[in-house]
Short mmCIF file of C-alpha atoms in Angstrom, two decimals:
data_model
loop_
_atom_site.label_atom_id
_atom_site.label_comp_id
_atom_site.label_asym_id
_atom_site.label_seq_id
_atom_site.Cartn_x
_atom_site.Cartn_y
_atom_site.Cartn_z
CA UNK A 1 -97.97 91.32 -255.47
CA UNK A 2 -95.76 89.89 -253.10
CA UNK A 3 -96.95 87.01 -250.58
CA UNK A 4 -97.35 89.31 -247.04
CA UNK A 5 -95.49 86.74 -244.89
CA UNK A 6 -91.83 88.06 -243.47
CA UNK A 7 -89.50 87.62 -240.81
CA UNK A 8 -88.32 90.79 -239.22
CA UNK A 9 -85.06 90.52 -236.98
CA UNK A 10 -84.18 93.55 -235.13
CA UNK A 11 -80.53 93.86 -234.35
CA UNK A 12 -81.39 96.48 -231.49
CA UNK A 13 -82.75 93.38 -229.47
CA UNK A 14 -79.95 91.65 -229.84
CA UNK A 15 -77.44 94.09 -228.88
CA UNK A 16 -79.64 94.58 -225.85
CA UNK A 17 -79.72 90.87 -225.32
CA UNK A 18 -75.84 90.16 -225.39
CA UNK A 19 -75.86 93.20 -222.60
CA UNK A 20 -78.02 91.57 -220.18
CA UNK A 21 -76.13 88.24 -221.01
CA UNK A 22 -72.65 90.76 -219.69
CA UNK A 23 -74.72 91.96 -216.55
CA UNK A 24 -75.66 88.68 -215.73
CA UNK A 25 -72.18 86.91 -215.77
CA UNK A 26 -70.07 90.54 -215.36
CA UNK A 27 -66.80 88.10 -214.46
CA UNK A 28 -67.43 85.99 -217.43
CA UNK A 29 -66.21 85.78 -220.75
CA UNK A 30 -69.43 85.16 -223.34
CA UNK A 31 -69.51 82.40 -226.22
CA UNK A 32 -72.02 83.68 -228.37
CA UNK A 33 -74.37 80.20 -229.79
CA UNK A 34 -75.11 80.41 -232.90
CA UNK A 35 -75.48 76.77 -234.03
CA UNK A 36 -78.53 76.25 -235.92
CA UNK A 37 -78.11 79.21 -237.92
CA UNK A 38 -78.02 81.44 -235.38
CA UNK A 39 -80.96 79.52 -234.43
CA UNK A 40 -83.11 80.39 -237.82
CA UNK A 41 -81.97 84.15 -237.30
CA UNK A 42 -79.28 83.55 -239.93
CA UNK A 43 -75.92 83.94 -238.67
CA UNK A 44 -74.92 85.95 -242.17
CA UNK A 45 -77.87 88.45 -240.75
CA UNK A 46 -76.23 88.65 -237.20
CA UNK A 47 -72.79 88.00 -236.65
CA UNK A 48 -71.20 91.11 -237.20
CA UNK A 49 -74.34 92.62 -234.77
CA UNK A 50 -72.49 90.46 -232.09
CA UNK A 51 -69.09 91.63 -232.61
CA UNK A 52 -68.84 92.69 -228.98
CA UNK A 53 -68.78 88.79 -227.88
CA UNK A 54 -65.69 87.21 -226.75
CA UNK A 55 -66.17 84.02 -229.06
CA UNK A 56 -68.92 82.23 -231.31
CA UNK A 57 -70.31 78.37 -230.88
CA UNK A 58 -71.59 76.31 -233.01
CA UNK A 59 -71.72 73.46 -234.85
CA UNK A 60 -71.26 73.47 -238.59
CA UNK A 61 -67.68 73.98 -239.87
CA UNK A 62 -68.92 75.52 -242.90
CA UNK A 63 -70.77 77.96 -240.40
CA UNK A 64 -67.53 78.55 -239.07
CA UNK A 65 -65.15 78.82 -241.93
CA UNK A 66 -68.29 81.55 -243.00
CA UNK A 67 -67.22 83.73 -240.27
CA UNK A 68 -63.62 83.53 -240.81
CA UNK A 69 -63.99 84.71 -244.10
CA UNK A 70 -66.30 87.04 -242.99
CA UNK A 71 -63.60 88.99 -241.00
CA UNK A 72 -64.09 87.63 -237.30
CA UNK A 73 -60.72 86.84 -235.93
CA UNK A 74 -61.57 85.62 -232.16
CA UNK A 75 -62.60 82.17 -230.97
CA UNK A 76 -64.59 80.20 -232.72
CA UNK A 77 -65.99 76.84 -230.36
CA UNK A 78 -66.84 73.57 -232.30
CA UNK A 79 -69.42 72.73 -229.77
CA UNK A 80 -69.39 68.82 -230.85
CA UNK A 81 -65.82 69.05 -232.23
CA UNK A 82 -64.29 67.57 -235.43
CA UNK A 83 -66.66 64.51 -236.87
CA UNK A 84 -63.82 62.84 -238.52
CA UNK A 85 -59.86 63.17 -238.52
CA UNK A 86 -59.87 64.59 -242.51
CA UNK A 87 -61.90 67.79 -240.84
CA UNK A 88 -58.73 68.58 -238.36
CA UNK A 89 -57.05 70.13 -241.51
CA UNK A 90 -59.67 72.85 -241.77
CA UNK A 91 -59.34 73.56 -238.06
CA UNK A 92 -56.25 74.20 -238.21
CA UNK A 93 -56.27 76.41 -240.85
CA UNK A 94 -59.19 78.37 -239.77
CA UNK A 95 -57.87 78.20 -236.01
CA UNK A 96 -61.02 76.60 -234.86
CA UNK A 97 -61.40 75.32 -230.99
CA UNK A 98 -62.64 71.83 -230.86
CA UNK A 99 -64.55 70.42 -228.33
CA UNK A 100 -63.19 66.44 -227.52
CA UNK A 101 -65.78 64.11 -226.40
CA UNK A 102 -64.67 60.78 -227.22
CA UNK A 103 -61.12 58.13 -227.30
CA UNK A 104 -61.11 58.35 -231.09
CA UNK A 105 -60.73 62.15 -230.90
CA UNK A 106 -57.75 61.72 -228.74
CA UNK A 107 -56.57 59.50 -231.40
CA UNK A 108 -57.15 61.85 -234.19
CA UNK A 109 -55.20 64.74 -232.40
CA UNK A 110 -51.96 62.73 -231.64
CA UNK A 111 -51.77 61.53 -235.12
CA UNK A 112 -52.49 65.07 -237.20
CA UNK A 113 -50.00 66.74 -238.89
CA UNK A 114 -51.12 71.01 -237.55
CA UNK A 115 -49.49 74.27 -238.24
CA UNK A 116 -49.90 75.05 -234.35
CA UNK A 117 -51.70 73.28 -231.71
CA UNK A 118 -55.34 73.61 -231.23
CA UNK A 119 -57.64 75.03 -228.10
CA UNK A 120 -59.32 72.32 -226.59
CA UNK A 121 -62.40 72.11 -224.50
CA UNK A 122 -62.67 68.92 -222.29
CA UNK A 123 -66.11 67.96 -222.02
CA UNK A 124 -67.51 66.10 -219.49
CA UNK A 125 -70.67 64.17 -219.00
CA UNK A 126 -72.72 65.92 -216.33
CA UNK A 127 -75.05 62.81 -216.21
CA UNK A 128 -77.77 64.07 -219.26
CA UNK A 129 -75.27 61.27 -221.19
CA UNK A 130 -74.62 63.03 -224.72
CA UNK A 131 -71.47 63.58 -224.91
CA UNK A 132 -68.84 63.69 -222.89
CA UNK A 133 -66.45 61.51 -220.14
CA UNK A 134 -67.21 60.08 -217.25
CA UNK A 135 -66.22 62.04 -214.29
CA UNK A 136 -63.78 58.88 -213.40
CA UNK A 137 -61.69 59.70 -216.40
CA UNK A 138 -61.44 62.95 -216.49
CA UNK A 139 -58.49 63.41 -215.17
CA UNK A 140 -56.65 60.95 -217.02
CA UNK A 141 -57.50 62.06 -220.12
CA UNK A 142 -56.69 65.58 -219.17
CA UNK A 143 -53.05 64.36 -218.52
CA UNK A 144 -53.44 62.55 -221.93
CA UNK A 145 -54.06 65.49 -223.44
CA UNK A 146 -51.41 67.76 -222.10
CA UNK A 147 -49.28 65.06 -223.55
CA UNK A 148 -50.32 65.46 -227.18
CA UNK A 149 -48.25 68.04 -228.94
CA UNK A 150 -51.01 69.45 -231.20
CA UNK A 151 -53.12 70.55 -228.18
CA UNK A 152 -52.78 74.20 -226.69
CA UNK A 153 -54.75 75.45 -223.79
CA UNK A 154 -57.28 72.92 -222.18
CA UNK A 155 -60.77 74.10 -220.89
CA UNK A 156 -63.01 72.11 -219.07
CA UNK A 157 -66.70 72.15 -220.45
CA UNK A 158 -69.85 70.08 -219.31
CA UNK A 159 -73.65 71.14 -220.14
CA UNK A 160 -77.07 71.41 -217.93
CA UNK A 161 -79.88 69.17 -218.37
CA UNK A 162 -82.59 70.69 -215.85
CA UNK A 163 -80.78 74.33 -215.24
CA UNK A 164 -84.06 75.91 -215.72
CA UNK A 165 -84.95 74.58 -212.26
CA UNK A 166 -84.06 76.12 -208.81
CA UNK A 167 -82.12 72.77 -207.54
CA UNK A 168 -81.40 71.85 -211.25
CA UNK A 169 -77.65 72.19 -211.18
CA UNK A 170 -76.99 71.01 -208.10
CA UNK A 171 -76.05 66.62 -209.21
CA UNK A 172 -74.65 68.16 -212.43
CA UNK A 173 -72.31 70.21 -210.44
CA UNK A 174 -71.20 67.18 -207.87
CA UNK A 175 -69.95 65.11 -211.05
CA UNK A 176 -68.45 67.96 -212.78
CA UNK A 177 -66.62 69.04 -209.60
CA UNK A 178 -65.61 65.51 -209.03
CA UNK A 179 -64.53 65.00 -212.53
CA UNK A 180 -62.54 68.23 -212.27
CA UNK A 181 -60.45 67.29 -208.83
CA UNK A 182 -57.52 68.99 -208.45
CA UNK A 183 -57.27 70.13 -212.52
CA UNK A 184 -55.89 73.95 -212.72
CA UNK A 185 -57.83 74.61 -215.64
CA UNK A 186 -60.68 77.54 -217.25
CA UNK A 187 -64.34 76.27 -216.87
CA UNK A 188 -66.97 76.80 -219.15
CA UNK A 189 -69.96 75.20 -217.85
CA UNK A 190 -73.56 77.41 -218.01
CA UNK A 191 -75.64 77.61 -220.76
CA UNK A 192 -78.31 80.06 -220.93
CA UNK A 193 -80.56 79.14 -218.23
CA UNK A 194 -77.24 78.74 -215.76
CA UNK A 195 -76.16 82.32 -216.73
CA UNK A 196 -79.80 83.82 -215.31
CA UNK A 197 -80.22 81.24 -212.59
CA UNK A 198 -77.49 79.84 -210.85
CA UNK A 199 -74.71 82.10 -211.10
CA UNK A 200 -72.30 79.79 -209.22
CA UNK A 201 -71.26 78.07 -212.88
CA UNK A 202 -70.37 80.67 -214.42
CA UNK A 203 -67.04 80.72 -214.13
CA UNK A 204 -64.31 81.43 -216.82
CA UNK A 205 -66.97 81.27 -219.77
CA UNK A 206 -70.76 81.36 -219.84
CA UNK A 207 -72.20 79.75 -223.45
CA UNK A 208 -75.89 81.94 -223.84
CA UNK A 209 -77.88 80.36 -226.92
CA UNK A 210 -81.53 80.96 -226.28
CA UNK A 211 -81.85 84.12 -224.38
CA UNK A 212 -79.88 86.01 -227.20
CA UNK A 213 -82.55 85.84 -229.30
CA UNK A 214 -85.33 87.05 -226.58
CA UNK A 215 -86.84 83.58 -225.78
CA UNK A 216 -86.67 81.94 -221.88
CA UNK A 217 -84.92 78.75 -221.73
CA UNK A 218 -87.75 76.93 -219.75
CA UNK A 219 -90.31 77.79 -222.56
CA UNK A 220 -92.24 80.53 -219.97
CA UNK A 221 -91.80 84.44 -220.85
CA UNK A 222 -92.63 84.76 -217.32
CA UNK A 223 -89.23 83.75 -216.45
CA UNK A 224 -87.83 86.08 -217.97
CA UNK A 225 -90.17 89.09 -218.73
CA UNK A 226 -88.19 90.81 -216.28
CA UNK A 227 -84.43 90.32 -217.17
CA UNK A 228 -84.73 93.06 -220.35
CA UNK A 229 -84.14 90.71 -222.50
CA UNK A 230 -86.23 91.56 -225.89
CA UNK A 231 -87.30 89.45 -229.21
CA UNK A 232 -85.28 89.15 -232.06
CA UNK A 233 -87.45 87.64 -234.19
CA UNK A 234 -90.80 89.01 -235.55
CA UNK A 235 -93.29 86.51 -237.77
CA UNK A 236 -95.52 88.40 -239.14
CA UNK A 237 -98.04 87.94 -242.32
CA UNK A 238 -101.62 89.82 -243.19
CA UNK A 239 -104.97 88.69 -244.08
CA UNK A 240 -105.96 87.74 -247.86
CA UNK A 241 -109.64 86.75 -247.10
CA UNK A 242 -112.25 86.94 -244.69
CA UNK A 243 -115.16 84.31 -244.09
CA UNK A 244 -118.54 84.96 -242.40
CA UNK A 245 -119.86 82.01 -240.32
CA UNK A 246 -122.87 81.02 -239.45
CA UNK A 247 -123.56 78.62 -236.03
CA UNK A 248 -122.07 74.79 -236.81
CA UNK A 249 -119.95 75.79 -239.57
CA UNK A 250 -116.67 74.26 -239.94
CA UNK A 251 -112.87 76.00 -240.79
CA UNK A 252 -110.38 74.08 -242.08
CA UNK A 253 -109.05 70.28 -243.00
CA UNK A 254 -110.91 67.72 -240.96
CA UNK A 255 -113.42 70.02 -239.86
CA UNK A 256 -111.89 70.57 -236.56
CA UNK A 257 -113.38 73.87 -235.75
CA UNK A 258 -116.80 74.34 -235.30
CA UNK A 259 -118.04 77.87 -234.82
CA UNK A 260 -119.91 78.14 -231.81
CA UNK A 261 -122.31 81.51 -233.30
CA UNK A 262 -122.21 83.73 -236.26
CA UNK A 263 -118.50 84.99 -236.20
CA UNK A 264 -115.85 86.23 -238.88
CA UNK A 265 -112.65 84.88 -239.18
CA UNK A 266 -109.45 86.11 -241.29
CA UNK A 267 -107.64 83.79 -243.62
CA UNK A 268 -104.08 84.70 -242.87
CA UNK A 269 -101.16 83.95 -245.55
CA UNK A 270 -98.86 81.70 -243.62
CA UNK A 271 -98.45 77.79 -242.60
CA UNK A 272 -96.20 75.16 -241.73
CA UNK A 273 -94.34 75.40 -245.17
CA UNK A 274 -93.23 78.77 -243.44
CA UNK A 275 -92.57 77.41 -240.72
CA UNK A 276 -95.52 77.43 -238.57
CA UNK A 277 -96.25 74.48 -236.04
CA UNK A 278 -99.26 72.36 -238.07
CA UNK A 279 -99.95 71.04 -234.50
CA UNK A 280 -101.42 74.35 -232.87
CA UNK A 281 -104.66 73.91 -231.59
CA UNK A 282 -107.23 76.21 -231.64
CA UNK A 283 -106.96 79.50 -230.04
CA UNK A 284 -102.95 79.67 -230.60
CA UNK A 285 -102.65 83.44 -229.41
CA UNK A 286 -102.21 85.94 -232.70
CA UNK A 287 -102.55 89.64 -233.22
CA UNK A 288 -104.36 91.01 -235.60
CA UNK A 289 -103.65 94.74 -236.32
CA UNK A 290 -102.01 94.88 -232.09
CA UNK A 291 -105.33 93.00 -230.72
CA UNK A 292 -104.93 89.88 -228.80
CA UNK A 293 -107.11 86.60 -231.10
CA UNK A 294 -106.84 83.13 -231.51
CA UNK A 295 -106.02 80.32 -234.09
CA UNK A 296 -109.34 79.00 -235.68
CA UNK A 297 -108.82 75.27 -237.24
CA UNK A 298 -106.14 73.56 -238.54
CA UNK A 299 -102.94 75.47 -240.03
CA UNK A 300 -102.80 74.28 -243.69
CA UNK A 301 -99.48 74.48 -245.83
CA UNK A 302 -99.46 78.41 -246.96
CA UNK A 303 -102.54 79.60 -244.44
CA UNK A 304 -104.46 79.65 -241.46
CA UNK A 305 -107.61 81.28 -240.01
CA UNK A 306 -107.59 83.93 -236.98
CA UNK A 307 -110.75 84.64 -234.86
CA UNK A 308 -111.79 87.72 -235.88
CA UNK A 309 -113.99 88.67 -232.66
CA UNK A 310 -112.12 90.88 -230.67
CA UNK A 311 -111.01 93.34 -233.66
CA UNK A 312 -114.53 93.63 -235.77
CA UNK A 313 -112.26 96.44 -238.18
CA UNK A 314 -110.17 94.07 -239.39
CA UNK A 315 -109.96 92.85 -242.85
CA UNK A 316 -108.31 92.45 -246.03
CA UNK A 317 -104.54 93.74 -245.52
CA UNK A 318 -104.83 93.74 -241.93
CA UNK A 319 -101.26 93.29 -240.12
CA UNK A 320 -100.56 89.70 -238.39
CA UNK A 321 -97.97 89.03 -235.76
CA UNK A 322 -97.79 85.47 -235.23
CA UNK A 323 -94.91 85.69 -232.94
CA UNK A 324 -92.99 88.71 -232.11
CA UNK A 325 -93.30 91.55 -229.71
CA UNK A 326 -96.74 91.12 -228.46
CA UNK A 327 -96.84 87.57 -228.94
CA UNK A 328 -94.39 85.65 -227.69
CA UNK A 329 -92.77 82.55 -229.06
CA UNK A 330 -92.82 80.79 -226.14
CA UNK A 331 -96.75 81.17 -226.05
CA UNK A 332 -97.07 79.84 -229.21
CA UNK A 333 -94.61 76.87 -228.83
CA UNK A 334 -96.23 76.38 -225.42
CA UNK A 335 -99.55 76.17 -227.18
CA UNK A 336 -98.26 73.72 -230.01
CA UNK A 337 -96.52 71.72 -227.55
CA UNK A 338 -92.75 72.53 -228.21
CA UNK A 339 -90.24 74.89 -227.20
CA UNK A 340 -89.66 78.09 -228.76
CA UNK A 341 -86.23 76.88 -229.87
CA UNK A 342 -87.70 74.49 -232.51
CA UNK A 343 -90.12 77.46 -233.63
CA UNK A 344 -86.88 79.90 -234.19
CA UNK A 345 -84.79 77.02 -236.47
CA UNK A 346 -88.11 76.15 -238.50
CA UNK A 347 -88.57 79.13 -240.06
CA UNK A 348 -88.23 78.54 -243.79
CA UNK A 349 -86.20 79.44 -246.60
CA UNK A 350 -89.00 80.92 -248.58
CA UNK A 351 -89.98 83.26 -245.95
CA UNK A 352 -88.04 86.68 -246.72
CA UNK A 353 -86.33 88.23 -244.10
CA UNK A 354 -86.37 92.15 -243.39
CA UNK A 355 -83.40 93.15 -241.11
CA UNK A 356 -83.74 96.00 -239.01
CA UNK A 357 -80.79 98.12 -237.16
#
């Protein structure tokens, strides 16, 4: 019998998703993140769902060159650009926009032998001091650049540290607009939480990572239960075993749940080999069979307990959404003290994945 933990990704939220992303920034042209895998969705699973995006970003050049050969033909962003000069060869084959962050890069480009020049997107540092140049040289690399034969259209790019917060923006902006001066160029500066928020950075491209999938960039549904933005991903397992507990018993390694009266609790098949956080504490939220429960103990390799309380029917076989639809990733990341992002790019390789259209 197979093991009752899945992942279920429905491709109807994620249409949905990429439409609210288009009412949000209507003047905007979107790069569709998918680094990470399409953040543990599985970009194989979901590109071609996101055909109606003006341009991927990611990472991974092998990510990349997968969606060449897969049949997409537009952009493709190289969010942290080419890691050494022997990559450039592949982006020029496979037409690949690179991001330039860094003197050696400059380097790299005036000395490659290309077919055509390449897109480049300037990126500045906005002050969270990843990547990026200073606002003070800017412009003079921007000249540099124009200079280099292999380069073709220059965009100007910068990221958001705090854009989840109302003022959050606002010293990002003042370096990126003094970095930028006078430079007649396309911007591409919000990220997820700047496309909802502060629609004054939007400009020529918006880069939405997070909120495709149905997740709120500060880590709080609230913020977003309103947009109609949806879940993507479902986690869901059953229960293989049920335990009756008398007062003072314990659940679990190190004994860290103590049951406070006579209660049953479900053995659910699923743990952090799957990809679910070790570190939540007890009373994680969980639904068993569409009722609201609780983590009991600590989650073990392949399984952890649920409170069994509020839903005395359940049992052996009952259904278990540990994040999904009714309960959101955010709560549980919340709960576990991480963001839902890490949740979404844990999941692992042994759990199946079901894809619905």
């Amino acid at each position: 019998m197979t093991r009752p933990a899945k992942v279920e990704l429905d491709l109807g939220a994620l249409r949905n998703n990429l439409q609210v992303v288009r009412k949000a920034a209507p003047a905007a042209r979107v790069w569709s993140v998918v680094k990470a895998n399409a953040y543990g969705h599985g970009l194989a699973h979901v590109w071609s769902t996101m055909r109606a995006t003006d341009g991927f970003a990611m990472l991974n050049i092998e990510e990349a060159i997968l969606l060449r050969e897969a049949g997409w033909k537009g952009p493709v962003l190289m969010l942290e650009g080419f890691f050494s000069a022997d990559e450039l060869p592949l982006f020029d084959q496979y037409r690949l926009t690179t991001s330039v962050h860094s003197n050696w890069q400059l380097k790299a480009l005036a000395e490659a032998r290309l077919k055509a020049p390449l897109d480049i997107y300037l990126k500045i540092n906005s002050g969270m001091n990843r990547l990026g140049f200073a606002p003070s040289r800017v412009a003079v690399i921007y000249q540099q650049l124009r200079r280099i034969s292999n380069v073709g259209e220059i965009t100007l790019m910068a990221h958001f540290a705090d854009a989840d917060k109302p003022d959050g923006v606002d010293q990002a902006m003042t370096r990126i607009e003094l970095a930028a001066g006078e430079i007649d160029a396309p911007r591409s500066l919000a990220n997820s939480a700047a496309t909802l928020w502060h629609p004054h950075t939007q400009h020529q491209w918006v880069r939405p990572g997070i909120i495709l999938y149905g997740a709120s960039p500060s880590g709080n549904w609230q913020d977003i239960a309103n947009t109609g933005l949806k879940p993507v991903m479902t986690f869901n397992s059953a229960i293989i075993g049920v335990q009756n507990l008398m007062p003072g018993e314990r659940v679990g390694y190190g004994s860290r749940f103590q049951a406070p009266r006579e209660m049953r609790i479900g053995i659910v098949a699923a743990g952090y080999a799957d990809g679910y956080p070790r570190c939540a504490p007890d009373s994680t939220p969980v639904a068993v069979e569409g009722v609201m429960s609780g983590t009991v103990g600590m989650v073990s390799m392949d399984m952890l307990a649920v409170d069994l309380t509020p839903c005395p029917q359940a049992g052996i076989g009952s259904p278990v959404e540990l994040w999904g639809n009714l309960v959101k990733i955010d709560a549980v990341a919340q709960a576990a003290g991480t963001v839902g992002y890490e949740l979404m790019c844990a999941k692992a390789p042994r759990v199946p994945v079901v894809v619905k259209h």
